[in-house]
Amino acid sequence: MNKSNGDKLEVLLNETKENDWKFRRELTISHPLKSVWSYSDTGIPYLNPEIVLLYKVKNTREKDHQDFMEIIGKLDNQRKKWLQYAIQLHEPEHKWLQFLT
């Protein structure tokens, strides 16, 4: 018998076209498919933080803002610039833009 420990797994389905991932809420936002995810030390794939943060832009909760503040300092300049560009397209008045300029 398999008992659950309460951990949850979220599965997101995403749009792709050729070799690009497409943001389903704004299809003009894309990213090379090969660089949308990384792998944990144990080999489990996960969405890169800038992609996860983009999903949190639409209906930002306090928890999402805390996540953003925790992660933003750990992103390299290329990832920050991509996130800034994507937010400007998707939610051009979003408060996170002030931290990305």
mmCIF file of N, CA, C and O in Angstrom:
data_model
loop_
_atom_site.group_PDB
_atom_site.id
_atom_site.type_symbol
_atom_site.label_atom_id
_atom_site.label_comp_id
_atom_site.label_asym_id
_atom_site.label_seq_id
_atom_site.Cartn_x
_atom_site.Cartn_y
_atom_site.Cartn_z
ATOM 1 N N MET A 1 0.839 -1.177 0.000
ATOM 2 C CA MET A 1 0.000 0.000 0.000
ATOM 3 C C MET A 1 0.889 1.246 0.000
ATOM 4 O O MET A 1 1.812 1.365 0.785
ATOM 5 N N ASN A 2 0.608 2.171 -0.887
ATOM 6 C CA ASN A 2 1.386 3.399 -1.024
ATOM 7 C C ASN A 2 0.680 4.522 -0.280
ATOM 8 O O ASN A 2 -0.451 4.857 -0.583
ATOM 9 N N LYS A 3 1.353 5.120 0.692
ATOM 10 C CA LYS A 3 0.765 6.231 1.455
ATOM 11 C C LYS A 3 1.355 7.537 0.969
ATOM 12 O O LYS A 3 2.558 7.651 0.775
ATOM 13 N N SER A 4 0.508 8.518 0.811
ATOM 14 C CA SER A 4 0.960 9.845 0.403
ATOM 15 C C SER A 4 1.474 10.607 1.617
ATOM 16 O O SER A 4 0.935 10.522 2.706
ATOM 17 N N ASN A 5 2.540 11.358 1.417
ATOM 18 C CA ASN A 5 3.076 12.179 2.503
ATOM 19 C C ASN A 5 2.566 13.616 2.441
ATOM 20 O O ASN A 5 3.029 14.479 3.170
ATOM 21 N N GLY A 6 1.637 13.893 1.540
ATOM 22 C CA GLY A 6 1.071 15.229 1.425
ATOM 23 C C GLY A 6 1.749 16.110 0.398
ATOM 24 O O GLY A 6 1.286 17.202 0.118
ATOM 25 N N ASP A 7 2.871 15.671 -0.168
ATOM 26 C CA ASP A 7 3.521 16.438 -1.220
ATOM 27 C C ASP A 7 2.618 16.491 -2.440
ATOM 28 O O ASP A 7 1.843 15.575 -2.690
ATOM 29 N N LYS A 8 2.740 17.557 -3.182
ATOM 30 C CA LYS A 8 1.917 17.722 -4.380
ATOM 31 C C LYS A 8 2.813 17.870 -5.595
ATOM 32 O O LYS A 8 3.923 18.382 -5.507
ATOM 33 N N LEU A 9 2.307 17.440 -6.699
ATOM 34 C CA LEU A 9 2.988 17.582 -7.975
ATOM 35 C C LEU A 9 2.061 18.322 -8.910
ATOM 36 O O LEU A 9 0.899 17.946 -9.075
ATOM 37 N N GLU A 10 2.539 19.405 -9.493
ATOM 38 C CA GLU A 10 1.736 20.170 -10.433
ATOM 39 C C GLU A 10 2.253 19.895 -11.840
ATOM 40 O O GLU A 10 3.454 19.983 -12.092
ATOM 41 N N VAL A 11 1.356 19.549 -12.722
ATOM 42 C CA VAL A 11 1.712 19.287 -14.105
ATOM 43 C C VAL A 11 1.079 20.377 -14.958
ATOM 44 O O VAL A 11 -0.137 20.574 -14.929
ATOM 45 N N LEU A 12 1.916 21.102 -15.691
ATOM 46 C CA LEU A 12 1.434 22.160 -16.573
ATOM 47 C C LEU A 12 1.638 21.737 -18.018
ATOM 48 O O LEU A 12 2.710 21.246 -18.377
ATOM 49 N N LEU A 13 0.630 21.925 -18.812
ATOM 50 C CA LEU A 13 0.755 21.673 -20.236
ATOM 51 C C LEU A 13 1.047 22.997 -20.915
ATOM 52 O O LEU A 13 0.422 24.011 -20.617
ATOM 53 N N ASN A 14 2.006 22.991 -21.800
ATOM 54 C CA ASN A 14 2.433 24.226 -22.443
ATOM 55 C C ASN A 14 2.394 24.087 -23.948
ATOM 56 O O ASN A 14 2.509 22.998 -24.496
ATOM 57 N N GLU A 15 2.286 25.219 -24.587
ATOM 58 C CA GLU A 15 2.299 25.280 -26.042
ATOM 59 C C GLU A 15 3.740 25.283 -26.543
ATOM 60 O O GLU A 15 4.614 25.882 -25.910
ATOM 61 N N THR A 16 3.968 24.637 -27.652
ATOM 62 C CA THR A 16 5.269 24.703 -28.312
ATOM 63 C C THR A 16 5.046 24.875 -29.801
ATOM 64 O O THR A 16 4.003 24.509 -30.343
ATOM 65 N N LYS A 17 6.021 25.450 -30.428
ATOM 66 C CA LYS A 17 6.020 25.563 -31.888
ATOM 67 C C LYS A 17 7.466 25.433 -32.331
ATOM 68 O O LYS A 17 8.321 26.218 -31.902
ATOM 69 N N GLU A 18 7.707 24.416 -33.135
ATOM 70 C CA GLU A 18 9.052 24.088 -33.567
ATOM 71 C C GLU A 18 9.943 23.912 -32.335
ATOM 72 O O GLU A 18 9.665 23.062 -31.512
ATOM 73 N N ASN A 19 10.947 24.728 -32.151
ATOM 74 C CA ASN A 19 11.863 24.573 -31.022
ATOM 75 C C ASN A 19 11.649 25.626 -29.942
ATOM 76 O O ASN A 19 12.553 25.891 -29.151
ATOM 77 N N ASP A 20 10.458 26.220 -29.913
ATOM 78 C CA ASP A 20 10.163 27.274 -28.943
ATOM 79 C C ASP A 20 8.994 26.906 -28.040
ATOM 80 O O ASP A 20 7.999 26.342 -28.488
ATOM 81 N N TRP A 21 9.143 27.256 -26.764
ATOM 82 C CA TRP A 21 8.039 27.204 -25.814
ATOM 83 C C TRP A 21 7.250 28.485 -26.005
ATOM 84 O O TRP A 21 7.815 29.551 -26.224
ATOM 85 N N LYS A 22 5.923 28.404 -25.958
ATOM 86 C CA LYS A 22 5.055 29.570 -26.099
ATOM 87 C C LYS A 22 4.255 29.756 -24.813
ATOM 88 O O LYS A 22 3.668 28.799 -24.299
ATOM 89 N N PHE A 23 4.236 30.959 -24.293
ATOM 90 C CA PHE A 23 3.460 31.274 -23.098
ATOM 91 C C PHE A 23 1.991 31.250 -23.476
ATOM 92 O O PHE A 23 1.544 32.040 -24.310
ATOM 93 N N ARG A 24 1.238 30.354 -22.896
ATOM 94 C CA ARG A 24 -0.142 30.128 -23.336
ATOM 95 C C ARG A 24 -1.058 31.326 -23.118
ATOM 96 O O ARG A 24 -2.084 31.441 -23.768
ATOM 97 N N ARG A 25 -0.698 32.224 -22.225
ATOM 98 C CA ARG A 25 -1.532 33.403 -21.971
ATOM 99 C C ARG A 25 -1.234 34.550 -22.925
ATOM 100 O O ARG A 25 -2.003 35.501 -23.025
ATOM 101 N N GLU A 26 -0.088 34.475 -23.590
ATOM 102 C CA GLU A 26 0.333 35.510 -24.547
ATOM 103 C C GLU A 26 1.310 34.839 -25.499
ATOM 104 O O GLU A 26 2.507 34.774 -25.233
ATOM 105 N N LEU A 27 0.802 34.344 -26.608
ATOM 106 C CA LEU A 27 1.596 33.509 -27.507
ATOM 107 C C LEU A 27 2.751 34.233 -28.188
ATOM 108 O O LEU A 27 3.616 33.593 -28.770
ATOM 109 N N THR A 28 2.799 35.558 -28.075
ATOM 110 C CA THR A 28 3.948 36.281 -28.635
ATOM 111 C C THR A 28 5.175 36.146 -27.730
ATOM 112 O O THR A 28 6.280 36.465 -28.143
ATOM 113 N N ILE A 29 4.978 35.681 -26.506
ATOM 114 C CA ILE A 29 6.087 35.462 -25.579
ATOM 115 C C ILE A 29 6.577 34.033 -25.769
ATOM 116 O O ILE A 29 5.799 33.080 -25.671
ATOM 117 N N SER A 30 7.859 33.901 -26.050
ATOM 118 C CA SER A 30 8.424 32.573 -26.265
ATOM 119 C C SER A 30 9.812 32.492 -25.650
ATOM 120 O O SER A 30 10.366 33.499 -25.202
ATOM 121 N N HIS A 31 10.327 31.276 -25.657
ATOM 122 C CA HIS A 31 11.655 31.018 -25.090
ATOM 123 C C HIS A 31 12.143 29.748 -25.780
ATOM 124 O O HIS A 31 11.335 28.854 -26.073
ATOM 125 N N PRO A 32 13.427 29.629 -26.056
ATOM 126 C CA PRO A 32 13.908 28.377 -26.651
ATOM 127 C C PRO A 32 13.522 27.192 -25.763
ATOM 128 O O PRO A 32 13.767 27.200 -24.555
ATOM 129 N N LEU A 33 12.886 26.216 -26.353
ATOM 130 C CA LEU A 33 12.371 25.067 -25.607
ATOM 131 C C LEU A 33 13.442 24.374 -24.778
ATOM 132 O O LEU A 33 13.208 23.986 -23.637
ATOM 133 N N LYS A 34 14.646 24.273 -25.324
ATOM 134 C CA LYS A 34 15.720 23.568 -24.608
ATOM 135 C C LYS A 34 16.173 24.286 -23.338
ATOM 136 O O LYS A 34 16.855 23.699 -22.504
ATOM 137 N N SER A 35 15.794 25.552 -23.156
ATOM 138 C CA SER A 35 16.226 26.286 -21.969
ATOM 139 C C SER A 35 15.061 26.739 -21.078
ATOM 140 O O SER A 35 15.193 27.681 -20.323
ATOM 141 N N VAL A 36 13.943 26.039 -21.161
ATOM 142 C CA VAL A 36 12.785 26.362 -20.336
ATOM 143 C C VAL A 36 12.866 25.643 -18.993
ATOM 144 O O VAL A 36 12.336 26.111 -18.013
ATOM 145 N N TRP A 37 13.547 24.533 -18.948
ATOM 146 C CA TRP A 37 13.644 23.773 -17.706
ATOM 147 C C TRP A 37 15.078 23.405 -17.390
ATOM 148 O O TRP A 37 15.957 23.455 -18.233
ATOM 149 N N SER A 38 15.267 23.053 -16.130
ATOM 150 C CA SER A 38 16.540 22.542 -15.630
ATOM 151 C C SER A 38 16.248 21.236 -14.919
ATOM 152 O O SER A 38 15.098 20.801 -14.850
ATOM 153 N N TYR A 39 17.292 20.636 -14.364
ATOM 154 C CA TYR A 39 17.131 19.362 -13.657
ATOM 155 C C TYR A 39 17.720 19.472 -12.261
ATOM 156 O O TYR A 39 18.779 20.057 -12.066
ATOM 157 N N SER A 40 17.015 18.894 -11.295
ATOM 158 C CA SER A 40 17.526 18.850 -9.925
ATOM 159 C C SER A 40 18.715 17.902 -9.869
ATOM 160 O O SER A 40 18.997 17.172 -10.825
ATOM 161 N N ASP A 41 19.392 17.900 -8.739
ATOM 162 C CA ASP A 41 20.532 16.994 -8.551
ATOM 163 C C ASP A 41 20.132 15.527 -8.688
ATOM 164 O O ASP A 41 20.961 14.688 -9.006
ATOM 165 N N THR A 42 18.860 15.244 -8.457
ATOM 166 C CA THR A 42 18.387 13.861 -8.574
ATOM 167 C C THR A 42 17.771 13.571 -9.936
ATOM 168 O O THR A 42 17.218 12.498 -10.145
ATOM 169 N N GLY A 43 17.852 14.547 -10.869
ATOM 170 C CA GLY A 43 17.384 14.323 -12.230
ATOM 171 C C GLY A 43 15.937 14.677 -12.499
ATOM 172 O O GLY A 43 15.411 14.393 -13.577
ATOM 173 N N ILE A 44 15.277 15.315 -11.558
ATOM 174 C CA ILE A 44 13.872 15.693 -11.753
ATOM 175 C C ILE A 44 13.815 17.027 -12.499
ATOM 176 O O ILE A 44 14.412 18.013 -12.063
ATOM 177 N N PRO A 45 13.095 17.081 -13.626
ATOM 178 C CA PRO A 45 12.998 18.347 -14.366
ATOM 179 C C PRO A 45 12.063 19.332 -13.664
ATOM 180 O O PRO A 45 11.090 18.941 -13.026
ATOM 181 N N TYR A 46 12.400 20.616 -13.789
ATOM 182 C CA TYR A 46 11.539 21.666 -13.244
ATOM 183 C C TYR A 46 11.622 22.891 -14.148
ATOM 184 O O TYR A 46 12.620 23.115 -14.835
ATOM 185 N N LEU A 47 10.531 23.666 -14.166
ATOM 186 C CA LEU A 47 10.524 24.904 -14.941
ATOM 187 C C LEU A 47 11.493 25.887 -14.315
ATOM 188 O O LEU A 47 11.551 26.023 -13.088
ATOM 189 N N ASN A 48 12.232 26.587 -15.139
ATOM 190 C CA ASN A 48 13.166 27.589 -14.640
ATOM 191 C C ASN A 48 12.406 28.714 -13.943
ATOM 192 O O ASN A 48 11.257 29.023 -14.296
ATOM 193 N N PRO A 49 13.027 29.334 -12.948
ATOM 194 C CA PRO A 49 12.336 30.331 -12.122
ATOM 195 C C PRO A 49 11.709 31.485 -12.899
ATOM 196 O O PRO A 49 10.624 31.941 -12.548
ATOM 197 N N GLU A 50 12.360 31.970 -13.938
ATOM 198 C CA GLU A 50 11.790 33.096 -14.682
ATOM 199 C C GLU A 50 10.483 32.713 -15.361
ATOM 200 O O GLU A 50 9.581 33.534 -15.510
ATOM 201 N N ILE A 51 10.355 31.458 -15.765
ATOM 202 C CA ILE A 51 9.111 30.985 -16.378
ATOM 203 C C ILE A 51 8.022 30.892 -15.311
ATOM 204 O O ILE A 51 6.891 31.341 -15.516
ATOM 205 N N VAL A 52 8.359 30.337 -14.168
ATOM 206 C CA VAL A 52 7.392 30.217 -13.069
ATOM 207 C C VAL A 52 6.918 31.603 -12.642
ATOM 208 O O VAL A 52 5.715 31.825 -12.454
ATOM 209 N N LEU A 53 7.843 32.544 -12.510
ATOM 210 C CA LEU A 53 7.463 33.899 -12.113
ATOM 211 C C LEU A 53 6.532 34.542 -13.131
ATOM 212 O O LEU A 53 5.600 35.259 -12.753
ATOM 213 N N LEU A 54 6.755 34.287 -14.397
ATOM 214 C CA LEU A 54 5.867 34.847 -15.421
ATOM 215 C C LEU A 54 4.436 34.359 -15.218
ATOM 216 O O LEU A 54 3.485 35.122 -15.353
ATOM 217 N N TYR A 55 4.262 33.104 -14.872
ATOM 218 C CA TYR A 55 2.919 32.586 -14.607
ATOM 219 C C TYR A 55 2.278 33.257 -13.394
ATOM 220 O O TYR A 55 1.059 33.341 -13.296
ATOM 221 N N LYS A 56 3.072 33.770 -12.478
ATOM 222 C CA LYS A 56 2.555 34.386 -11.266
ATOM 223 C C LYS A 56 2.174 35.858 -11.472
ATOM 224 O O LYS A 56 1.601 36.486 -10.582
ATOM 225 N N VAL A 57 2.462 36.408 -12.627
ATOM 226 C CA VAL A 57 2.215 37.823 -12.890
ATOM 227 C C VAL A 57 0.725 38.147 -13.009
ATOM 228 O O VAL A 57 0.288 39.203 -12.563
ATOM 229 N N LYS A 58 -0.059 37.254 -13.561
ATOM 230 C CA LYS A 58 -1.465 37.546 -13.855
ATOM 231 C C LYS A 58 -2.266 37.911 -12.608
ATOM 232 O O LYS A 58 -2.948 38.915 -12.575
ATOM 233 N N ASN A 59 -2.216 37.104 -11.596
ATOM 234 C CA ASN A 59 -2.965 37.341 -10.356
ATOM 235 C C ASN A 59 -2.006 37.209 -9.177
ATOM 236 O O ASN A 59 -2.078 36.259 -8.411
ATOM 237 N N THR A 60 -1.133 38.167 -9.035
ATOM 238 C CA THR A 60 -0.063 38.099 -8.041
ATOM 239 C C THR A 60 -0.616 38.191 -6.624
ATOM 240 O O THR A 60 -1.284 39.153 -6.277
ATOM 241 N N ARG A 61 -0.305 37.169 -5.842
ATOM 242 C CA ARG A 61 -0.652 37.142 -4.421
ATOM 243 C C ARG A 61 0.590 37.544 -3.614
ATOM 244 O O ARG A 61 1.687 37.609 -4.151
ATOM 245 N N GLU A 62 0.417 37.779 -2.330
ATOM 246 C CA GLU A 62 1.553 38.137 -1.474
ATOM 247 C C GLU A 62 2.610 37.044 -1.499
ATOM 248 O O GLU A 62 3.810 37.327 -1.559
ATOM 249 N N LYS A 63 2.185 35.779 -1.490
ATOM 250 C CA LYS A 63 3.124 34.656 -1.560
ATOM 251 C C LYS A 63 3.947 34.718 -2.853
ATOM 252 O O LYS A 63 5.138 34.452 -2.863
ATOM 253 N N ASP A 64 3.298 35.076 -3.963
ATOM 254 C CA ASP A 64 3.997 35.183 -5.241
ATOM 255 C C ASP A 64 5.026 36.304 -5.205
ATOM 256 O O ASP A 64 6.129 36.170 -5.725
ATOM 257 N N HIS A 65 4.653 37.421 -4.575
ATOM 258 C CA HIS A 65 5.592 38.541 -4.457
ATOM 259 C C HIS A 65 6.794 38.132 -3.602
ATOM 260 O O HIS A 65 7.931 38.470 -3.926
ATOM 261 N N GLN A 66 6.548 37.396 -2.539
ATOM 262 C CA GLN A 66 7.646 36.901 -1.702
ATOM 263 C C GLN A 66 8.556 35.976 -2.510
ATOM 264 O O GLN A 66 9.782 36.056 -2.395
ATOM 265 N N ASP A 67 7.953 35.110 -3.326
ATOM 266 C CA ASP A 67 8.747 34.229 -4.192
ATOM 267 C C ASP A 67 9.612 35.054 -5.138
ATOM 268 O O ASP A 67 10.794 34.778 -5.324
ATOM 269 N N PHE A 68 9.006 36.072 -5.741
ATOM 270 C CA PHE A 68 9.739 36.944 -6.658
ATOM 271 C C PHE A 68 10.933 37.591 -5.957
ATOM 272 O O PHE A 68 12.059 37.568 -6.473
ATOM 273 N N MET A 69 10.703 38.152 -4.774
ATOM 274 C CA MET A 69 11.768 38.848 -4.054
ATOM 275 C C MET A 69 12.880 37.877 -3.648
ATOM 276 O O MET A 69 14.048 38.255 -3.632
ATOM 277 N N GLU A 70 12.535 36.649 -3.366
ATOM 278 C CA GLU A 70 13.525 35.641 -2.994
ATOM 279 C C GLU A 70 14.369 35.223 -4.201
ATOM 280 O O GLU A 70 15.574 35.018 -4.089
ATOM 281 N N ILE A 71 13.765 35.120 -5.348
ATOM 282 C CA ILE A 71 14.416 34.565 -6.543
ATOM 283 C C ILE A 71 15.146 35.619 -7.385
ATOM 284 O O ILE A 71 16.182 35.333 -7.967
ATOM 285 N N ILE A 72 14.637 36.830 -7.442
ATOM 286 C CA ILE A 72 15.143 37.810 -8.402
ATOM 287 C C ILE A 72 16.644 38.058 -8.265
ATOM 288 O O ILE A 72 17.350 38.214 -9.268
ATOM 289 N N GLY A 73 17.161 38.053 -7.068
ATOM 290 C CA GLY A 73 18.588 38.272 -6.873
ATOM 291 C C GLY A 73 19.459 37.107 -7.305
ATOM 292 O O GLY A 73 20.665 37.238 -7.439
ATOM 293 N N LYS A 74 18.836 35.969 -7.546
ATOM 294 C CA LYS A 74 19.562 34.765 -7.949
ATOM 295 C C LYS A 74 19.550 34.547 -9.459
ATOM 296 O O LYS A 74 20.242 33.660 -9.955
ATOM 297 N N LEU A 75 18.770 35.352 -10.184
ATOM 298 C CA LEU A 75 18.718 35.219 -11.638
ATOM 299 C C LEU A 75 19.865 35.998 -12.281
ATOM 300 O O LEU A 75 20.174 37.110 -11.852
ATOM 301 N N ASP A 76 20.450 35.421 -13.308
ATOM 302 C CA ASP A 76 21.489 36.163 -14.025
ATOM 303 C C ASP A 76 20.833 37.252 -14.876
ATOM 304 O O ASP A 76 19.608 37.306 -15.023
ATOM 305 N N ASN A 77 21.654 38.149 -15.428
ATOM 306 C CA ASN A 77 21.124 39.291 -16.186
ATOM 307 C C ASN A 77 20.289 38.878 -17.385
ATOM 308 O O ASN A 77 19.285 39.516 -17.689
ATOM 309 N N GLN A 78 20.671 37.826 -18.060
ATOM 310 C CA GLN A 78 19.919 37.371 -19.231
ATOM 311 C C GLN A 78 18.511 36.924 -18.838
ATOM 312 O O GLN A 78 17.536 37.270 -19.497
ATOM 313 N N ARG A 79 18.393 36.188 -17.758
ATOM 314 C CA ARG A 79 17.078 35.731 -17.298
ATOM 315 C C ARG A 79 16.231 36.903 -16.809
ATOM 316 O O ARG A 79 15.030 36.956 -17.045
ATOM 317 N N LYS A 80 16.852 37.857 -16.128
ATOM 318 C CA LYS A 80 16.129 39.047 -15.667
ATOM 319 C C LYS A 80 15.602 39.847 -16.854
ATOM 320 O O LYS A 80 14.468 40.314 -16.842
ATOM 321 N N LYS A 81 16.444 40.020 -17.864
ATOM 322 C CA LYS A 81 16.029 40.786 -19.044
ATOM 323 C C LYS A 81 14.884 40.091 -19.773
ATOM 324 O O LYS A 81 13.947 40.739 -20.237
ATOM 325 N N TRP A 82 14.947 38.776 -19.881
ATOM 326 C CA TRP A 82 13.861 38.048 -20.529
ATOM 327 C C TRP A 82 12.567 38.214 -19.737
ATOM 328 O O TRP A 82 11.510 38.470 -20.309
ATOM 329 N N LEU A 83 12.642 38.082 -18.410
ATOM 330 C CA LEU A 83 11.458 38.228 -17.572
ATOM 331 C C LEU A 83 10.886 39.642 -17.691
ATOM 332 O O LEU A 83 9.677 39.820 -17.802
ATOM 333 N N GLN A 84 11.749 40.632 -17.698
ATOM 334 C CA GLN A 84 11.292 42.016 -17.863
ATOM 335 C C GLN A 84 10.553 42.178 -19.189
ATOM 336 O O GLN A 84 9.458 42.747 -19.234
ATOM 337 N N TYR A 85 11.135 41.689 -20.259
ATOM 338 C CA TYR A 85 10.512 41.766 -21.583
ATOM 339 C C TYR A 85 9.149 41.076 -21.580
ATOM 340 O O TYR A 85 8.154 41.623 -22.062
ATOM 341 N N ALA A 86 9.091 39.874 -21.002
ATOM 342 C CA ALA A 86 7.851 39.098 -21.002
ATOM 343 C C ALA A 86 6.769 39.790 -20.173
ATOM 344 O O ALA A 86 5.606 39.858 -20.597
ATOM 345 N N ILE A 87 7.135 40.331 -19.025
ATOM 346 C CA ILE A 87 6.147 41.027 -18.195
ATOM 347 C C ILE A 87 5.656 42.282 -18.896
ATOM 348 O O ILE A 87 4.465 42.597 -18.863
ATOM 349 N N GLN A 88 6.556 43.000 -19.562
ATOM 350 C CA GLN A 88 6.145 44.209 -20.283
ATOM 351 C C GLN A 88 5.109 43.883 -21.357
ATOM 352 O O GLN A 88 4.181 44.665 -21.571
ATOM 353 N N LEU A 89 5.244 42.745 -22.002
ATOM 354 C CA LEU A 89 4.262 42.344 -23.007
ATOM 355 C C LEU A 89 2.945 41.890 -22.384
ATOM 356 O O LEU A 89 1.868 42.203 -22.883
ATOM 357 N N HIS A 90 3.048 41.135 -21.303
ATOM 358 C CA HIS A 90 1.874 40.493 -20.709
ATOM 359 C C HIS A 90 1.112 41.388 -19.732
ATOM 360 O O HIS A 90 -0.113 41.442 -19.767
ATOM 361 N N GLU A 91 1.812 42.075 -18.856
ATOM 362 C CA GLU A 91 1.202 42.947 -17.840
ATOM 363 C C GLU A 91 2.069 44.199 -17.702
ATOM 364 O O GLU A 91 2.828 44.339 -16.741
ATOM 365 N N PRO A 92 1.981 45.128 -18.651
ATOM 366 C CA PRO A 92 2.919 46.260 -18.704
ATOM 367 C C PRO A 92 2.898 47.203 -17.494
ATOM 368 O O PRO A 92 3.820 47.997 -17.331
ATOM 369 N N GLU A 93 1.909 47.092 -16.633
ATOM 370 C CA GLU A 93 1.842 47.947 -15.442
ATOM 371 C C GLU A 93 2.216 47.178 -14.172
ATOM 372 O O GLU A 93 2.041 47.699 -13.073
ATOM 373 N N HIS A 94 2.737 45.989 -14.311
ATOM 374 C CA HIS A 94 2.997 45.153 -13.135
ATOM 375 C C HIS A 94 4.092 45.746 -12.254
ATOM 376 O O HIS A 94 5.090 46.268 -12.748
ATOM 377 N N LYS A 95 3.909 45.635 -10.932
ATOM 378 C CA LYS A 95 4.847 46.240 -9.979
ATOM 379 C C LYS A 95 6.234 45.615 -10.009
ATOM 380 O O LYS A 95 7.200 46.248 -9.580
ATOM 381 N N TRP A 96 6.381 44.399 -10.485
ATOM 382 C CA TRP A 96 7.699 43.765 -10.508
ATOM 383 C C TRP A 96 8.644 44.423 -11.496
ATOM 384 O O TRP A 96 9.862 44.298 -11.365
ATOM 385 N N LEU A 97 8.104 45.138 -12.459
ATOM 386 C CA LEU A 97 8.972 45.778 -13.463
ATOM 387 C C LEU A 97 9.945 46.764 -12.805
ATOM 388 O O LEU A 97 11.067 46.920 -13.277
ATOM 389 N N GLN A 98 9.543 47.407 -11.727
ATOM 390 C CA GLN A 98 10.433 48.366 -11.049
ATOM 391 C C GLN A 98 11.686 47.683 -10.498
ATOM 392 O O GLN A 98 12.717 48.318 -10.325
ATOM 393 N N PHE A 99 11.600 46.388 -10.219
ATOM 394 C CA PHE A 99 12.753 45.649 -9.693
ATOM 395 C C PHE A 99 13.628 45.052 -10.796
ATOM 396 O O PHE A 99 14.690 44.534 -10.516
ATOM 397 N N LEU A 100 13.155 45.129 -12.024
ATOM 398 C CA LEU A 100 13.868 44.505 -13.146
ATOM 399 C C LEU A 100 14.571 45.516 -14.043
ATOM 400 O O LEU A 100 15.247 45.123 -14.987
ATOM 401 N N THR A 101 14.425 46.801 -13.778
ATOM 402 C CA THR A 101 15.056 47.814 -14.627
ATOM 403 C C THR A 101 16.423 48.212 -14.105
ATOM 404 O O THR A 101 16.802 47.946 -13.011
#
